[in-house]
């Protein structure tokens, strides 16, 4: 069958479309991610691809999730869809037990720990959407290669950073982010969709800052260790500058955001 290489979907490895499947390069972590995807299929999580084995070229075979890449942020319904997908993922992996020889993608060599498994990159570039009744709806969550042990709140915080959003950068298609006055309300709506407890809400803004700092540190560590993809992100300077602006934005608007999360 004809193959088409996929470029620019946020993946850390090479991907190809072959018929109704996606093929991806294998790495030391591939068997662990395969076990995770099989578990998600067993739990009937609706957004993840299914793992179908290894092809004759030694590539992983995944089912092709229907939909097109999410081009930009939309209204409340999109935010609720994503929040429910985050909560659904956390619920689906609650009883996942990684293989005894589990290997996670960790080019920085950092200690990996947590009481669950997280996707670790829930953001527009890893989401697909389809039209349902004339309106775009979330149809898929892809690129599980960065999944690792962690705390469920990390996925919530990372997704909130990019989906509320908790920064003032242009969206992926160049569109401006939602109005500043809308962000506290959108953060509260997202927390509701993620089914956060009062304690989790009280710490959510701090958790967003934590994932911002942690991601910047991991990208820098990967670049210093000659990890090609993170070297690109780090060496062009844009990643560090965007993260610094995000942290300043979060600090500037912390009171409004936390007040919205406390509102009854």
CSV table of C-alpha atoms in Angstrom, one decimal:
chain,number,residue,atom,x,y,z
A,1,UNK,CA,0.0,0.0,0.0
A,2,UNK,CA,1.1,3.6,-0.6
A,3,UNK,CA,2.8,5.2,2.4
A,4,UNK,CA,2.6,8.9,3.4
A,5,UNK,CA,5.0,10.2,6.0
A,6,UNK,CA,3.3,12.5,8.6
A,7,UNK,CA,5.2,15.7,9.4
A,8,UNK,CA,4.4,18.4,12.0
A,9,UNK,CA,1.9,16.6,14.3
A,10,UNK,CA,4.1,17.0,17.4
A,11,UNK,CA,5.5,13.5,17.4
A,12,UNK,CA,9.0,12.9,18.7
A,13,UNK,CA,9.5,10.1,16.1
A,14,UNK,CA,8.8,9.4,12.4
A,15,UNK,CA,5.2,8.4,11.4
A,16,UNK,CA,3.7,7.1,8.2
A,17,UNK,CA,0.1,6.6,7.1
A,18,UNK,CA,-0.4,3.2,5.5
A,19,UNK,CA,-4.0,2.6,4.5
A,20,UNK,CA,-6.2,2.8,7.6
A,21,UNK,CA,-3.1,2.4,9.9
A,22,UNK,CA,-0.3,4.6,11.2
A,23,UNK,CA,3.2,3.2,11.4
A,24,UNK,CA,5.8,4.6,13.8
A,25,UNK,CA,9.5,4.0,14.5
A,26,UNK,CA,10.1,1.7,17.4
A,27,UNK,CA,12.3,2.5,20.4
A,28,UNK,CA,13.2,1.0,23.7
A,29,UNK,CA,9.9,2.2,25.2
A,30,UNK,CA,7.7,0.8,22.4
A,31,UNK,CA,6.7,-2.4,24.2
A,32,UNK,CA,5.7,-0.5,27.3
A,33,UNK,CA,3.6,1.9,25.3
A,34,UNK,CA,2.0,-1.0,23.4
A,35,UNK,CA,1.0,-2.5,26.8
A,36,UNK,CA,-0.5,0.9,27.8
A,37,UNK,CA,-2.5,1.2,24.5
A,38,UNK,CA,-3.8,-2.4,24.8
A,39,UNK,CA,-5.0,-1.5,28.3
A,40,UNK,CA,-6.8,1.6,27.1
A,41,UNK,CA,-8.5,-0.4,24.4
A,42,UNK,CA,-9.6,-3.0,27.0
A,43,UNK,CA,-11.0,-0.2,29.1
A,44,UNK,CA,-12.8,1.2,26.0
A,45,UNK,CA,-11.1,4.6,26.2
A,46,UNK,CA,-12.5,6.2,23.1
A,47,UNK,CA,-9.7,8.6,22.1
A,48,UNK,CA,-6.6,6.5,21.9
A,49,UNK,CA,-5.3,4.4,18.9
A,50,UNK,CA,-5.3,0.6,19.1
A,51,UNK,CA,-2.0,-1.2,19.0
A,52,UNK,CA,-1.9,-3.7,16.1
A,53,UNK,CA,1.6,-5.2,16.2
A,54,UNK,CA,4.8,-4.8,14.3
A,55,UNK,CA,5.1,-4.6,10.5
A,56,UNK,CA,7.7,-6.2,8.2
A,57,UNK,CA,9.9,-3.1,8.5
A,58,UNK,CA,10.0,-3.3,12.3
A,59,UNK,CA,7.6,-0.4,12.8
A,60,UNK,CA,4.7,-0.3,15.3
A,61,UNK,CA,1.3,-0.5,13.7
A,62,UNK,CA,-1.5,1.6,15.2
A,63,UNK,CA,-5.1,2.1,14.1
A,64,UNK,CA,-5.6,5.4,12.3
A,65,UNK,CA,-7.8,7.6,14.6
A,66,UNK,CA,-10.3,9.5,12.5
A,67,UNK,CA,-10.2,13.3,12.4
A,68,UNK,CA,-8.0,16.2,11.5
A,69,UNK,CA,-5.5,18.1,13.7
A,70,UNK,CA,-7.0,20.7,16.0
A,71,UNK,CA,-6.1,24.0,14.4
A,72,UNK,CA,-7.0,26.4,17.2
A,73,UNK,CA,-8.9,26.9,20.4
A,74,UNK,CA,-12.7,27.1,20.1
A,75,UNK,CA,-15.5,27.6,22.5
A,76,UNK,CA,-16.6,26.1,25.8
A,77,UNK,CA,-17.6,22.7,24.3
A,78,UNK,CA,-14.1,22.0,23.1
A,79,UNK,CA,-12.7,22.8,26.5
A,80,UNK,CA,-15.3,20.5,28.2
A,81,UNK,CA,-14.5,17.7,25.7
A,82,UNK,CA,-10.8,17.9,26.5
A,83,UNK,CA,-11.4,18.1,30.2
A,84,UNK,CA,-13.6,15.0,30.1
A,85,UNK,CA,-10.9,13.2,27.9
A,86,UNK,CA,-8.3,14.0,30.5
A,87,UNK,CA,-10.5,12.7,33.3
A,88,UNK,CA,-11.4,9.6,31.3
A,89,UNK,CA,-7.8,8.8,30.7
A,90,UNK,CA,-6.9,9.2,34.4
A,91,UNK,CA,-9.8,6.8,35.2
A,92,UNK,CA,-8.8,4.3,32.5
A,93,UNK,CA,-5.2,4.0,33.7
A,94,UNK,CA,-6.0,3.7,37.4
A,95,UNK,CA,-5.7,-0.1,37.3
A,96,UNK,CA,-3.0,-0.2,34.7
A,97,UNK,CA,0.0,-2.2,35.8
A,98,UNK,CA,3.1,-1.7,33.6
A,99,UNK,CA,5.2,-4.7,32.6
A,100,UNK,CA,7.9,-5.7,35.1
A,101,UNK,CA,10.6,-4.7,32.6
A,102,UNK,CA,8.8,-1.4,31.6
A,103,UNK,CA,11.0,1.2,29.8
A,104,UNK,CA,9.7,4.7,29.4
A,105,UNK,CA,10.9,7.3,27.0
A,106,UNK,CA,13.2,9.4,29.1
A,107,UNK,CA,16.1,10.8,27.2
A,108,UNK,CA,17.0,13.1,30.1
A,109,UNK,CA,17.6,10.2,32.4
A,110,UNK,CA,15.5,11.7,35.2
A,111,UNK,CA,14.0,9.6,38.0
A,112,UNK,CA,10.4,8.7,37.0
A,113,UNK,CA,7.9,8.3,39.8
A,114,UNK,CA,4.2,8.7,40.5
A,115,UNK,CA,1.1,6.8,41.6
A,116,UNK,CA,-0.3,6.5,38.0
A,117,UNK,CA,0.7,6.9,34.3
A,118,UNK,CA,0.2,10.2,32.5
A,119,UNK,CA,0.0,11.0,28.8
A,120,UNK,CA,2.5,13.8,29.4
A,121,UNK,CA,1.6,15.9,26.3
A,122,UNK,CA,-2.1,16.6,26.2
A,123,UNK,CA,-2.2,19.7,24.0
A,124,UNK,CA,-3.8,20.8,20.6
A,125,UNK,CA,-0.9,19.3,18.6
A,126,UNK,CA,-1.8,15.9,19.8
A,127,UNK,CA,-5.5,16.1,19.4
A,128,UNK,CA,-7.8,15.3,16.5
A,129,UNK,CA,-11.4,16.5,15.8
A,130,UNK,CA,-14.3,15.5,13.6
A,131,UNK,CA,-17.5,17.2,12.7
A,132,UNK,CA,-20.6,16.0,14.6
A,133,UNK,CA,-23.9,17.5,13.7
A,134,UNK,CA,-22.1,20.4,11.9
A,135,UNK,CA,-19.8,21.2,14.9
A,136,UNK,CA,-16.2,20.1,15.5
A,137,UNK,CA,-15.8,17.6,18.4
A,138,UNK,CA,-12.8,15.9,19.9
A,139,UNK,CA,-12.2,12.5,18.2
A,140,UNK,CA,-8.7,11.4,19.2
A,141,UNK,CA,-5.7,11.8,21.4
A,142,UNK,CA,-2.4,10.7,19.8
A,143,UNK,CA,1.3,10.4,20.4
A,144,UNK,CA,1.5,8.4,23.6
A,145,UNK,CA,5.3,7.9,23.2
A,146,UNK,CA,6.0,10.4,26.0
A,147,UNK,CA,3.7,8.7,28.5
A,148,UNK,CA,5.4,7.9,31.9
A,149,UNK,CA,4.8,7.4,35.6
A,150,UNK,CA,3.5,10.6,37.2
A,151,UNK,CA,0.6,12.2,39.0
A,152,UNK,CA,-2.8,12.7,37.3
A,153,UNK,CA,-2.8,16.4,38.1
A,154,UNK,CA,0.2,16.9,35.8
A,155,UNK,CA,-1.9,16.0,32.8
A,156,UNK,CA,-4.6,18.4,34.0
A,157,UNK,CA,-2.1,21.2,34.6
A,158,UNK,CA,-0.3,20.7,31.2
A,159,UNK,CA,-3.6,20.6,29.3
A,160,UNK,CA,-4.9,23.7,31.2
A,161,UNK,CA,-1.7,25.6,30.3
A,162,UNK,CA,-2.4,25.1,26.6
A,163,UNK,CA,-6.2,24.8,26.4
A,164,UNK,CA,-7.4,27.7,28.6
A,165,UNK,CA,-4.8,28.9,27.7
A,166,UNK,CA,-2.6,30.2,30.6
A,167,UNK,CA,-0.3,32.3,28.4
A,168,UNK,CA,-0.6,35.0,25.8
A,169,UNK,CA,1.1,33.4,22.8
A,170,UNK,CA,-0.7,33.1,19.5
A,171,UNK,CA,-2.5,29.8,18.8
A,172,UNK,CA,-1.1,27.2,16.4
A,173,UNK,CA,-2.8,28.7,13.4
A,174,UNK,CA,-1.8,32.2,14.4
A,175,UNK,CA,-5.1,33.2,15.9
A,176,UNK,CA,-5.1,35.3,19.1
A,177,UNK,CA,-6.0,33.5,22.3
A,178,UNK,CA,-9.4,34.0,24.0
A,179,UNK,CA,-9.9,37.4,25.7
A,180,UNK,CA,-8.0,37.8,29.0
A,181,UNK,CA,-11.3,38.3,30.9
A,182,UNK,CA,-12.4,34.9,29.8
A,183,UNK,CA,-9.5,32.9,31.1
A,184,UNK,CA,-10.5,32.6,34.8
A,185,UNK,CA,-13.9,31.3,33.8
A,186,UNK,CA,-12.4,28.9,31.3
A,187,UNK,CA,-10.0,27.6,33.9
A,188,UNK,CA,-12.9,26.9,36.2
A,189,UNK,CA,-14.9,25.2,33.4
A,190,UNK,CA,-11.9,23.0,32.6
A,191,UNK,CA,-11.4,22.1,36.3
A,192,UNK,CA,-15.1,21.2,36.5
A,193,UNK,CA,-14.8,19.0,33.4
A,194,UNK,CA,-11.7,17.3,34.9
A,195,UNK,CA,-13.7,16.6,38.1
A,196,UNK,CA,-11.1,18.1,40.3
A,197,UNK,CA,-11.5,18.0,44.1
A,198,UNK,CA,-11.4,21.2,46.2
A,199,UNK,CA,-7.8,20.3,47.2
A,200,UNK,CA,-6.7,19.9,43.6
A,201,UNK,CA,-8.3,23.2,42.6
A,202,UNK,CA,-6.5,25.0,45.4
A,203,UNK,CA,-3.2,23.8,44.0
A,204,UNK,CA,-3.9,23.9,40.3
A,205,UNK,CA,-2.2,27.2,39.5
A,206,UNK,CA,0.9,26.0,41.3
A,207,UNK,CA,0.8,22.8,39.4
A,208,UNK,CA,0.7,24.7,36.1
A,209,UNK,CA,3.8,26.6,37.1
A,210,UNK,CA,5.5,23.4,38.1
A,211,UNK,CA,4.9,21.7,34.8
A,212,UNK,CA,6.1,24.8,33.0
A,213,UNK,CA,9.4,24.8,34.9
A,214,UNK,CA,9.7,21.0,34.7
A,215,UNK,CA,9.2,20.9,31.0
A,216,UNK,CA,11.7,23.7,30.4
A,217,UNK,CA,14.3,21.8,32.5
A,218,UNK,CA,13.7,18.5,30.8
A,219,UNK,CA,14.0,20.1,27.3
A,220,UNK,CA,17.2,21.7,28.4
A,221,UNK,CA,18.6,18.5,29.9
A,222,UNK,CA,17.7,16.6,26.7
A,223,UNK,CA,19.4,19.2,24.6
A,224,UNK,CA,22.6,19.0,26.7
A,225,UNK,CA,22.5,15.3,26.3
A,226,UNK,CA,22.3,15.6,22.5
A,227,UNK,CA,18.7,14.5,22.2
A,228,UNK,CA,18.0,15.8,18.7
A,229,UNK,CA,14.3,16.8,19.1
A,230,UNK,CA,14.8,18.7,22.3
A,231,UNK,CA,18.0,20.2,21.0
A,232,UNK,CA,16.0,21.8,18.2
A,233,UNK,CA,13.4,23.2,20.7
A,234,UNK,CA,16.1,24.6,23.1
A,235,UNK,CA,18.7,25.9,20.7
A,236,UNK,CA,16.4,28.2,18.7
A,237,UNK,CA,15.7,30.1,21.9
A,238,UNK,CA,12.0,30.3,21.4
A,239,UNK,CA,11.0,27.6,23.8
A,240,UNK,CA,12.8,29.2,26.8
A,241,UNK,CA,11.4,32.6,26.0
A,242,UNK,CA,7.8,31.3,25.6
A,243,UNK,CA,8.0,29.4,28.9
A,244,UNK,CA,9.4,32.5,30.7
A,245,UNK,CA,6.6,34.6,29.4
A,246,UNK,CA,4.0,31.9,30.5
A,247,UNK,CA,5.4,31.9,34.0
A,248,UNK,CA,5.2,35.7,34.2
A,249,UNK,CA,1.7,35.7,32.8
A,250,UNK,CA,0.6,33.1,35.4
A,251,UNK,CA,2.1,35.1,38.2
A,252,UNK,CA,0.5,38.3,37.0
A,253,UNK,CA,-3.0,36.8,36.9
A,254,UNK,CA,-2.7,34.3,39.8
A,255,UNK,CA,-5.3,36.0,42.0
A,256,UNK,CA,-8.0,36.1,39.4
A,257,UNK,CA,-7.4,32.5,38.4
A,258,UNK,CA,-7.4,31.2,42.0
A,259,UNK,CA,-10.5,33.1,42.9
A,260,UNK,CA,-12.4,31.6,39.9
A,261,UNK,CA,-11.3,28.1,41.0
A,262,UNK,CA,-12.6,28.8,44.5
A,263,UNK,CA,-16.0,30.1,43.4
A,264,UNK,CA,-19.1,28.1,44.2
